[in-house]
Structures are given as C-alpha cells and as structure tokens.
mmCIF file of C-alpha atoms in Angstrom:
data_model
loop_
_atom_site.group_PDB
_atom_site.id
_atom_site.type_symbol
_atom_site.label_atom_id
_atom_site.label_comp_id
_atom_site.label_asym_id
_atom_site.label_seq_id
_atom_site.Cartn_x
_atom_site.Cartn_y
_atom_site.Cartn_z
ATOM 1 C CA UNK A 119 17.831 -41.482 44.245
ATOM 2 C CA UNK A 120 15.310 -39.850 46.811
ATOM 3 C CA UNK A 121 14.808 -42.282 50.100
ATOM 4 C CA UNK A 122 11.358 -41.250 51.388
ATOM 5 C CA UNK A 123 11.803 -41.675 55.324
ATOM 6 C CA UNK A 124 8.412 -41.133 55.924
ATOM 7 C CA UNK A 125 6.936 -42.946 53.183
ATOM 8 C CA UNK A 126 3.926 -44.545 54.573
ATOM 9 C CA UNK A 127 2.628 -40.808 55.537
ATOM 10 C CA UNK A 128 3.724 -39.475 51.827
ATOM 11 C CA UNK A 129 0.669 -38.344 50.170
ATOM 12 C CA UNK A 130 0.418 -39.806 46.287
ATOM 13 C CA UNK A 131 -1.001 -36.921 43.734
ATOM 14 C CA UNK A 132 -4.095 -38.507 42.347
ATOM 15 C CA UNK A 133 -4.996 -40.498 45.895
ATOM 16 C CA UNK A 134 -7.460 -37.591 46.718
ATOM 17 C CA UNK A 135 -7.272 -34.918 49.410
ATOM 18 C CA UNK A 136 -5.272 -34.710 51.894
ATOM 19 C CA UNK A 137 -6.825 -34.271 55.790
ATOM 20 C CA UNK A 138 -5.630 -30.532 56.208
ATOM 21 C CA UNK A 139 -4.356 -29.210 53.536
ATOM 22 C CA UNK A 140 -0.351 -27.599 53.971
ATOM 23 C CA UNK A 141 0.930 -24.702 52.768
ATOM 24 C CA UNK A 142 5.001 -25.320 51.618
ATOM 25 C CA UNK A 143 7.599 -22.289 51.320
ATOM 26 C CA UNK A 144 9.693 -23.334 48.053
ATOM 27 C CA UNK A 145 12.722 -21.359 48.092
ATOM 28 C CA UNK A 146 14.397 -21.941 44.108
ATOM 29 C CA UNK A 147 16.969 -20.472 42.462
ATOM 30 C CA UNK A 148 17.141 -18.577 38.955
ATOM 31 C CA UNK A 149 16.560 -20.881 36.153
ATOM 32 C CA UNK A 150 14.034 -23.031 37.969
ATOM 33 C CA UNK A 151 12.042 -20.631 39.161
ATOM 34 C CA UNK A 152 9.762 -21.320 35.941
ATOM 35 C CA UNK A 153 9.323 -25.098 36.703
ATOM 36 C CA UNK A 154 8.303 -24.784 40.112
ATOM 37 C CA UNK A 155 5.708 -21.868 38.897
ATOM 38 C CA UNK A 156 4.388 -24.808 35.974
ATOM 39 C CA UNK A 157 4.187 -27.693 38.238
ATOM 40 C CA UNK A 158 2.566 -25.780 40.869
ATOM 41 C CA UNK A 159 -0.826 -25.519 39.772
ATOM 42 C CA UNK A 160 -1.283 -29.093 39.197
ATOM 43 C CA UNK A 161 0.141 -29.849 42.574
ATOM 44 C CA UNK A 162 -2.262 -27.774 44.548
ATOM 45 C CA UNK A 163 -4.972 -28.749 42.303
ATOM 46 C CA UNK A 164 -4.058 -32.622 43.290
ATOM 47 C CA UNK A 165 -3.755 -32.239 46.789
ATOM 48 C CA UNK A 166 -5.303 -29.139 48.021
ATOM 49 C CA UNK A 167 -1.908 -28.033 49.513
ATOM 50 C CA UNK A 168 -0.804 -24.440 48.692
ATOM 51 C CA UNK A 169 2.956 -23.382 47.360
ATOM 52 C CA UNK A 170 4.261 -20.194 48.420
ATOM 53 C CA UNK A 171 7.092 -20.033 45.838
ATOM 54 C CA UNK A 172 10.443 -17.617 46.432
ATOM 55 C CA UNK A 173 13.113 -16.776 44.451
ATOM 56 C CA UNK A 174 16.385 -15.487 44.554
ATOM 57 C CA UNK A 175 20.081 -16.443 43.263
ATOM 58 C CA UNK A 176 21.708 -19.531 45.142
ATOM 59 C CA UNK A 177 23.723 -17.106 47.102
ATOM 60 C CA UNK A 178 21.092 -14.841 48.243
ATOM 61 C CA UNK A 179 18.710 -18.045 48.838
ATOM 62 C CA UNK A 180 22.108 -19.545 51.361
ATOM 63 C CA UNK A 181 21.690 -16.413 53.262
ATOM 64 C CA UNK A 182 18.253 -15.878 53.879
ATOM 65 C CA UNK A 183 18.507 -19.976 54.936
ATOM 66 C CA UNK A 184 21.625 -18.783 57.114
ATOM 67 C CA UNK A 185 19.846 -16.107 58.945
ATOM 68 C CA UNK A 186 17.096 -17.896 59.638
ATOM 69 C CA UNK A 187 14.063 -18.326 56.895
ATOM 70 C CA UNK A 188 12.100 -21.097 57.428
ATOM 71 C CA UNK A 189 11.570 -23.600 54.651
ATOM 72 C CA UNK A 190 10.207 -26.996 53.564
ATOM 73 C CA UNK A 191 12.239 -27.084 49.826
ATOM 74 C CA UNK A 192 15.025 -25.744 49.101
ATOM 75 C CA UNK A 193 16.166 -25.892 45.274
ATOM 76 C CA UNK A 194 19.858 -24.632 44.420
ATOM 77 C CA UNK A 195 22.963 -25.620 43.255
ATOM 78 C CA UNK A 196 24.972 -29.229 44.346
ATOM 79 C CA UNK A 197 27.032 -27.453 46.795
ATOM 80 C CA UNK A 198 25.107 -24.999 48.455
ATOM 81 C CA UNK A 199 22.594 -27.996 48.976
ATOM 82 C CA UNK A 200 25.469 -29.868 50.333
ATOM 83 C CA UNK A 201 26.601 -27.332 53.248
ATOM 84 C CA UNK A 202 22.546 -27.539 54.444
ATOM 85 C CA UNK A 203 22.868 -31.048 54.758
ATOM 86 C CA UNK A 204 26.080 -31.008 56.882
ATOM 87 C CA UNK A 205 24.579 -28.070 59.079
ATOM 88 C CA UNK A 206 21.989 -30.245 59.377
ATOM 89 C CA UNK A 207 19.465 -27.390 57.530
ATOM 90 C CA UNK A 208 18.052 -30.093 55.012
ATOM 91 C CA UNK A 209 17.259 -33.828 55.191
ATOM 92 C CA UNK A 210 20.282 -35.538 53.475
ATOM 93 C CA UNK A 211 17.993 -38.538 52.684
ATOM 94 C CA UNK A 212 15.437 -35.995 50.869
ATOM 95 C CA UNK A 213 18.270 -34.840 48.270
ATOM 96 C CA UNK A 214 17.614 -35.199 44.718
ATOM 97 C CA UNK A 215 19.031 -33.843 41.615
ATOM 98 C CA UNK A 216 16.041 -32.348 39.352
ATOM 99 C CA UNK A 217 17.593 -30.533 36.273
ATOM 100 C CA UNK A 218 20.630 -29.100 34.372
ATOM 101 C CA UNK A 219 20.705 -25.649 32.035
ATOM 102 C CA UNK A 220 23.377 -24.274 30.095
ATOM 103 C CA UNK A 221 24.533 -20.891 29.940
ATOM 104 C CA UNK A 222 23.004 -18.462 26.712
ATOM 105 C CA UNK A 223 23.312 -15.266 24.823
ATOM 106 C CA UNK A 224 20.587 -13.182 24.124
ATOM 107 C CA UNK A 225 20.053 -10.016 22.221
ATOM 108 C CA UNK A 226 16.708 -7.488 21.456
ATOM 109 C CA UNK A 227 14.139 -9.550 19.261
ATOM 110 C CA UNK A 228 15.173 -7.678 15.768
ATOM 111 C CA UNK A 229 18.854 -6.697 16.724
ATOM 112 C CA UNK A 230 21.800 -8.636 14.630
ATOM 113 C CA UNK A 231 22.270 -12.006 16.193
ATOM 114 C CA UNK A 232 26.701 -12.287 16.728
ATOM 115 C CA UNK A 233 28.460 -15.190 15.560
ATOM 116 C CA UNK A 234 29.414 -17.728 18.475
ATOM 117 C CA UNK A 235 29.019 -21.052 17.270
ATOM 118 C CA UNK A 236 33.303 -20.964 18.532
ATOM 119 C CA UNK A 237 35.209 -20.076 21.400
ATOM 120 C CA UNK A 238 37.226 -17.446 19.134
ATOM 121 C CA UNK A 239 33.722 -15.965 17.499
ATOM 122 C CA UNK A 240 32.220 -15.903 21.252
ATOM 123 C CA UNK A 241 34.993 -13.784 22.897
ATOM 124 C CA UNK A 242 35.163 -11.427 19.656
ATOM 125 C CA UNK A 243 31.621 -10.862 20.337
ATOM 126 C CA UNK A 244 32.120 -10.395 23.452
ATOM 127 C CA UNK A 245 34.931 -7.590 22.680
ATOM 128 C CA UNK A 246 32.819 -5.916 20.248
ATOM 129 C CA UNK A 247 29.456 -5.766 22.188
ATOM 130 C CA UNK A 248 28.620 -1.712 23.073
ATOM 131 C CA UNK A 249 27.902 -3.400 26.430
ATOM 132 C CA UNK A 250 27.252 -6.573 27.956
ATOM 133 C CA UNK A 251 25.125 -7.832 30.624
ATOM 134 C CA UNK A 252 25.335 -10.686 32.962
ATOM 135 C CA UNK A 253 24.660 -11.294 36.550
ATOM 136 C CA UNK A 254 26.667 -9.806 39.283
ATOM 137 C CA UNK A 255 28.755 -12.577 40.504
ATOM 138 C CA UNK A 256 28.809 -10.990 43.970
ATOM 139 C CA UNK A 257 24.790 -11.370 44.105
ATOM 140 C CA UNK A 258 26.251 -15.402 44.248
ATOM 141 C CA UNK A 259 24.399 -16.456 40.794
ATOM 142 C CA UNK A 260 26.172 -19.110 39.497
ATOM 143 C CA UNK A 261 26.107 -18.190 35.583
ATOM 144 C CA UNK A 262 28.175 -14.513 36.704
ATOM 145 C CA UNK A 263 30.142 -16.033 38.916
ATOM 146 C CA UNK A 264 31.554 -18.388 36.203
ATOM 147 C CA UNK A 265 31.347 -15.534 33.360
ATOM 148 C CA UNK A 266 33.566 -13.499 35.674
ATOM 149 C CA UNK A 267 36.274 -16.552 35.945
ATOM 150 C CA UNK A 268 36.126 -17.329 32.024
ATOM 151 C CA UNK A 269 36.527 -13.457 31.328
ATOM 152 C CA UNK A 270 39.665 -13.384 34.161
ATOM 153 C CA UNK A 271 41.480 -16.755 32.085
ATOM 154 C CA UNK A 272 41.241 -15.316 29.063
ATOM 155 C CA UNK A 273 42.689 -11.844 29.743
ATOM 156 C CA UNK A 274 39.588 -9.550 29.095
ATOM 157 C CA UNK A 275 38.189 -9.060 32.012
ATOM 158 C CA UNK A 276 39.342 -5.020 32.350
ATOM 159 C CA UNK A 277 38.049 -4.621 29.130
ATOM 160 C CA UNK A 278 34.629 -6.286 29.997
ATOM 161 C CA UNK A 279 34.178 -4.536 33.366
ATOM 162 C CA UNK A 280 34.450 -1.333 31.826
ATOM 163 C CA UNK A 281 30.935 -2.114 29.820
ATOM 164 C CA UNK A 282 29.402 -4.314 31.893
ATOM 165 C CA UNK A 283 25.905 -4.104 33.631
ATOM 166 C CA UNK A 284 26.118 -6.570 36.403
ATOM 167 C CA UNK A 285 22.362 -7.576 37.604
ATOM 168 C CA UNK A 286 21.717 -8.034 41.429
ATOM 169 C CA UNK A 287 18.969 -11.192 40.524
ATOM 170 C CA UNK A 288 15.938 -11.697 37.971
ATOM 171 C CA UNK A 289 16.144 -11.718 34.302
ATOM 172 C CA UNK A 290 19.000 -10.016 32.412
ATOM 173 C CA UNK A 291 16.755 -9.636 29.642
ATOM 174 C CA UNK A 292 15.296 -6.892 31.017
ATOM 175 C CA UNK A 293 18.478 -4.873 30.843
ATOM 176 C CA UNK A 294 17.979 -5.401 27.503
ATOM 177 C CA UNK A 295 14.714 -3.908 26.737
ATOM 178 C CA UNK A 296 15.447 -1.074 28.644
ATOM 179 C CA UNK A 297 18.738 -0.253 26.516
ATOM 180 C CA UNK A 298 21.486 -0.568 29.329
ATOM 181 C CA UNK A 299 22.582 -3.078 27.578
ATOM 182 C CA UNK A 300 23.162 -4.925 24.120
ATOM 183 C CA UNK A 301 24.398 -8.260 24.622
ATOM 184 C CA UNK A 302 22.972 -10.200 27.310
ATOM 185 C CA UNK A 303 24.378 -13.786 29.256
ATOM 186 C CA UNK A 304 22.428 -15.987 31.641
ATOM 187 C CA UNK A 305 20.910 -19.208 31.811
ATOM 188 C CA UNK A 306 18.660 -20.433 28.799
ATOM 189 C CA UNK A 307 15.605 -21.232 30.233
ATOM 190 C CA UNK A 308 16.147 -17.700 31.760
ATOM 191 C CA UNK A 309 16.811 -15.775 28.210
ATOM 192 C CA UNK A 310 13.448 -17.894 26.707
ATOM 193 C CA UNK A 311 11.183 -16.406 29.417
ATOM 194 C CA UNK A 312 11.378 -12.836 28.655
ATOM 195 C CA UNK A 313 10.023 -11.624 25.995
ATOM 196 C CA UNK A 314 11.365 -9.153 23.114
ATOM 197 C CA UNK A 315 14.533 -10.661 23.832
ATOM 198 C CA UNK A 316 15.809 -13.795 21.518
ATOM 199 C CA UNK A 317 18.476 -16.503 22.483
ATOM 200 C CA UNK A 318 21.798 -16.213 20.299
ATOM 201 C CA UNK A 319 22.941 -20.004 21.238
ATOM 202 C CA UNK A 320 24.214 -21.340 23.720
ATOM 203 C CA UNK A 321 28.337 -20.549 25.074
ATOM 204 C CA UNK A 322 29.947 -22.985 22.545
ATOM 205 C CA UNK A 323 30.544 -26.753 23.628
ATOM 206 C CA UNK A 324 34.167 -26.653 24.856
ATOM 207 C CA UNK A 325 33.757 -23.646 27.209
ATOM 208 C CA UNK A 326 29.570 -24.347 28.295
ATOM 209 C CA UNK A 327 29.006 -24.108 31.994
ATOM 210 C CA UNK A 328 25.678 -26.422 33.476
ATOM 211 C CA UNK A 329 24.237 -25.373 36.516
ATOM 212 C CA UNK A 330 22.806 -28.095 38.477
ATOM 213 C CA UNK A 331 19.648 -27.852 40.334
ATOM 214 C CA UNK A 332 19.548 -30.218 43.482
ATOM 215 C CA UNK A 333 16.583 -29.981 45.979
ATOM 216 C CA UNK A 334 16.114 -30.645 49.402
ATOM 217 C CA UNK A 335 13.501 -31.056 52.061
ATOM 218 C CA UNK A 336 13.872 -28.304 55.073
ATOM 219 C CA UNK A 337 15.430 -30.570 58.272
ATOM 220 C CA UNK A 338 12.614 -28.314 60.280
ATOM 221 C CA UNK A 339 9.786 -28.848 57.514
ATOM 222 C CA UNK A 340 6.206 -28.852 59.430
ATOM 223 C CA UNK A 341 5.215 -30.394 56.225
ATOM 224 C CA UNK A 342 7.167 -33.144 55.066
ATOM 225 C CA UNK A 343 5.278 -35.707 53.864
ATOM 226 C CA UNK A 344 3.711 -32.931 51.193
ATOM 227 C CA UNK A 345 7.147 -31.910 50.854
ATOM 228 C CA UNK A 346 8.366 -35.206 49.545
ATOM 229 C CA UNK A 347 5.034 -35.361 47.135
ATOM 230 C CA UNK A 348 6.334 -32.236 45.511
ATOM 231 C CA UNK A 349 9.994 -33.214 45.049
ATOM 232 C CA UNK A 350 8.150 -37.071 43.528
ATOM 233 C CA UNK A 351 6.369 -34.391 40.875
ATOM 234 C CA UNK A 352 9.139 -32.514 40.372
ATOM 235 C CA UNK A 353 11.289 -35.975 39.578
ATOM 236 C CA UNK A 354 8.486 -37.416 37.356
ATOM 237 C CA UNK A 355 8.511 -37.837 33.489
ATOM 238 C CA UNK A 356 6.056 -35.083 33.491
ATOM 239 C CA UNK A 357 8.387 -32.472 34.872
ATOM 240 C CA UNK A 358 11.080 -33.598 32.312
ATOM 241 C CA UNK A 359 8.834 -32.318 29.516
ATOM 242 C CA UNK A 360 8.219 -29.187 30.817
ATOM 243 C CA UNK A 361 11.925 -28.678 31.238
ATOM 244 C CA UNK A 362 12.633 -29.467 27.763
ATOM 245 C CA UNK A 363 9.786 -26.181 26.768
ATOM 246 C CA UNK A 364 11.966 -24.286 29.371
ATOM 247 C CA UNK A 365 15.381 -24.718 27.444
ATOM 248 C CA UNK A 366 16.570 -27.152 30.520
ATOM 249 C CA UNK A 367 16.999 -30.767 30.705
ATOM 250 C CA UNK A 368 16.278 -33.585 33.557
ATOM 251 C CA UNK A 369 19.409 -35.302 34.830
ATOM 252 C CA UNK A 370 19.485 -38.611 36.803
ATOM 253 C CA UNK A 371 18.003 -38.026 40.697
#
C-alpha cells in the first residue's frame, strides 16, 4: 500500500489546476513503457503538469540513477527498486507495486506459429528455430537475463548462443521484421506493440517467468506531491484496464 507523506499537498486529478504546473522525469522499464505513454495524456490533461517519459531496461535505468540522473518516478523491477530505497535514492514510503507480465513468443505476422503449449514442445522449438532473438541479458533486461538461466539448466545454451541475436533494449520484434531473426522472446505486452509481428503464447505455465513492475518516488523529487498523483493514477482501476489491452495484469500495491 502507498503511504502519501505529504498528503494534504497531493493534488487529486479532477480537483482542477494546479498553481504552477510541474514537469516529472518518469524513468520506466521495458514492458511498461506503454502504460505510462496511455496514462499520460490524461494526466497532463487533468492537472496541467507535463511527463517527460524515459525508457530503458531495469539495468540500464539503475545506472543512469547510479551516475547521477535526476528523477521524480522511477518504475522497475522489486529489487532494483529496493537497493534505491536503502541508498536512500527513492522514498521507501512512496513504493508501490503497479503490474505483472509474463514472458512471450512471437514470430512474423504470416510465418508458421511453433507448438509450445509444453515445456518439451517449447525447447524443441527453441532447437529448431533458424535463429532466435531475445534480449541481451548483459543490457540487465530481466526477460534475457532469465532466458539465459533457463537455456544454461536445461543444457542448450551452446547451441542457442550460436543463433542468437541478443538486443541491447527496445522491442525484439523488430529483429524480426528486419529478418535477423525468426523466433522472437520478450515480454507480452512488448511482442503486442509491434506490429507485423504476432504473439505465439506465452512460455508454458510450469517454466513462465513474471516481471514485476514496482515504482517509486525520486528521494530528491522537486515535485512530489504531482509525483504521488501519478503513481494514485497509475494504481487506479482505470490503469488496470489498460493493462489488460497491453497483455499485462495489475497486482496488489
């Protein structure tokens, strides 16, 4: 649950205007790039404040925080949100948990779909794939980074390095339409944004990995009380639907 510690100056969407309107630096991760982007619109149009929206992969958005870049949300994974609270980088009574996504497979709209509705189908896929694309777990995005561990415990992972395309950050999709690749992994709401690429299904049941996405107020945030408004739309029912058209889901705050 989100404590508000500077509740009675919290601005409410709908209340009107605020005095001077803010501008907030909203650094997100992969998959939830999209939501921020949707919600943003209405935010500004309700308050008159301004979001200035970056993205990156968790990793890449820890070390731009590490070396320096100012902030007034941060939105990443559990963890990473975690070690700015205890380097006192975020306000640990601003934390709340916003959304979950699974990890997909994706192939070129019009190319054979491969059978992994089981763990056994999904590797042979895997195996048989011309080449196979995926984020580069060293870029620190979190659906690589736990490929690369699945394809190490199950043997495989020579035999996958030597066709994969590892992506520094954005959409694998795009590896797709340009033919580097022909079987493509990354978070769904990530797969349904690009188009001329379809989603297979999700990793099957037993082996799917969710990313969390956790957000936090900047402990140096010029802005907080429009801060906090943000994080209230981001947590409202209204959010959750959007999710759903985005292939995530809301979890508890």
């Amino acid at each position: 649950m989100v404590v508000f510690g500077v509740a009675a100056a919290a601005m409410t969407l709908g209340t009107g205007m605020p005095s001077s309107a803010a501008d907030l630096t909203v650094l997100t991760s992969g998959a939830y790039k999209q939501v921020v982007a949707a919600m943003a619109p209405q935010f500004e149009a309700s308050t008159g404040n301004k979001i200035i929206l970056q993205n990156d992969t968790a990793g890449g958005i820890a070390k731009r925080i590490e070396a320096g870049a100012a902030f007034d949300v941060a939105i990443m994974t559990p963890d990473l949100i975690g070690q700015l609270v205890a380097r006192q980088k975020a306000n640990a009574a601003s934390v709340v948990n916003l959304a979950r996504v699974g990890i997909g497979a994706m192939v070129l709209a019009g190319a054979p779909k491969p059978d992994i509705s089981t763990v056994e189908r999904f590797k042979q896929a895997l195996l048989d794939a011309r080449s196979v694309a995926y984020i580069d777990p060293a870029a620190g995005g979190s659906s690589g980074i736990y490929l690369a561990q699945l394809f190490r415990q199950w043997g495989i992972a020579d035999e996958i390095e030597r066709k994969a395309v590892k992506v520094q950050g954005g959409y694998v999709g795009e590896h797709l339409l340009n033919k580097e690749a022909t079987l493509g992994f990354q978070q769904i709401s990530e797969i349904l944004a690009v188009k001329g690429v379809v989603l297979v299904g999700p990793l099957p049941a037993e082996i799917q990995n969710f990313t969390v996405y956790t957000a936090a107020i900047g402990a140096a945030s010029k802005e907080p009380a429009a801060a906090q408004a943000f994080l209230r739309l981001l947590a409202s029912p209204e959010t959750a639907r959007v999710l759903q058209e985005k292939g995530m889901e809301a979890v508890k705050p």
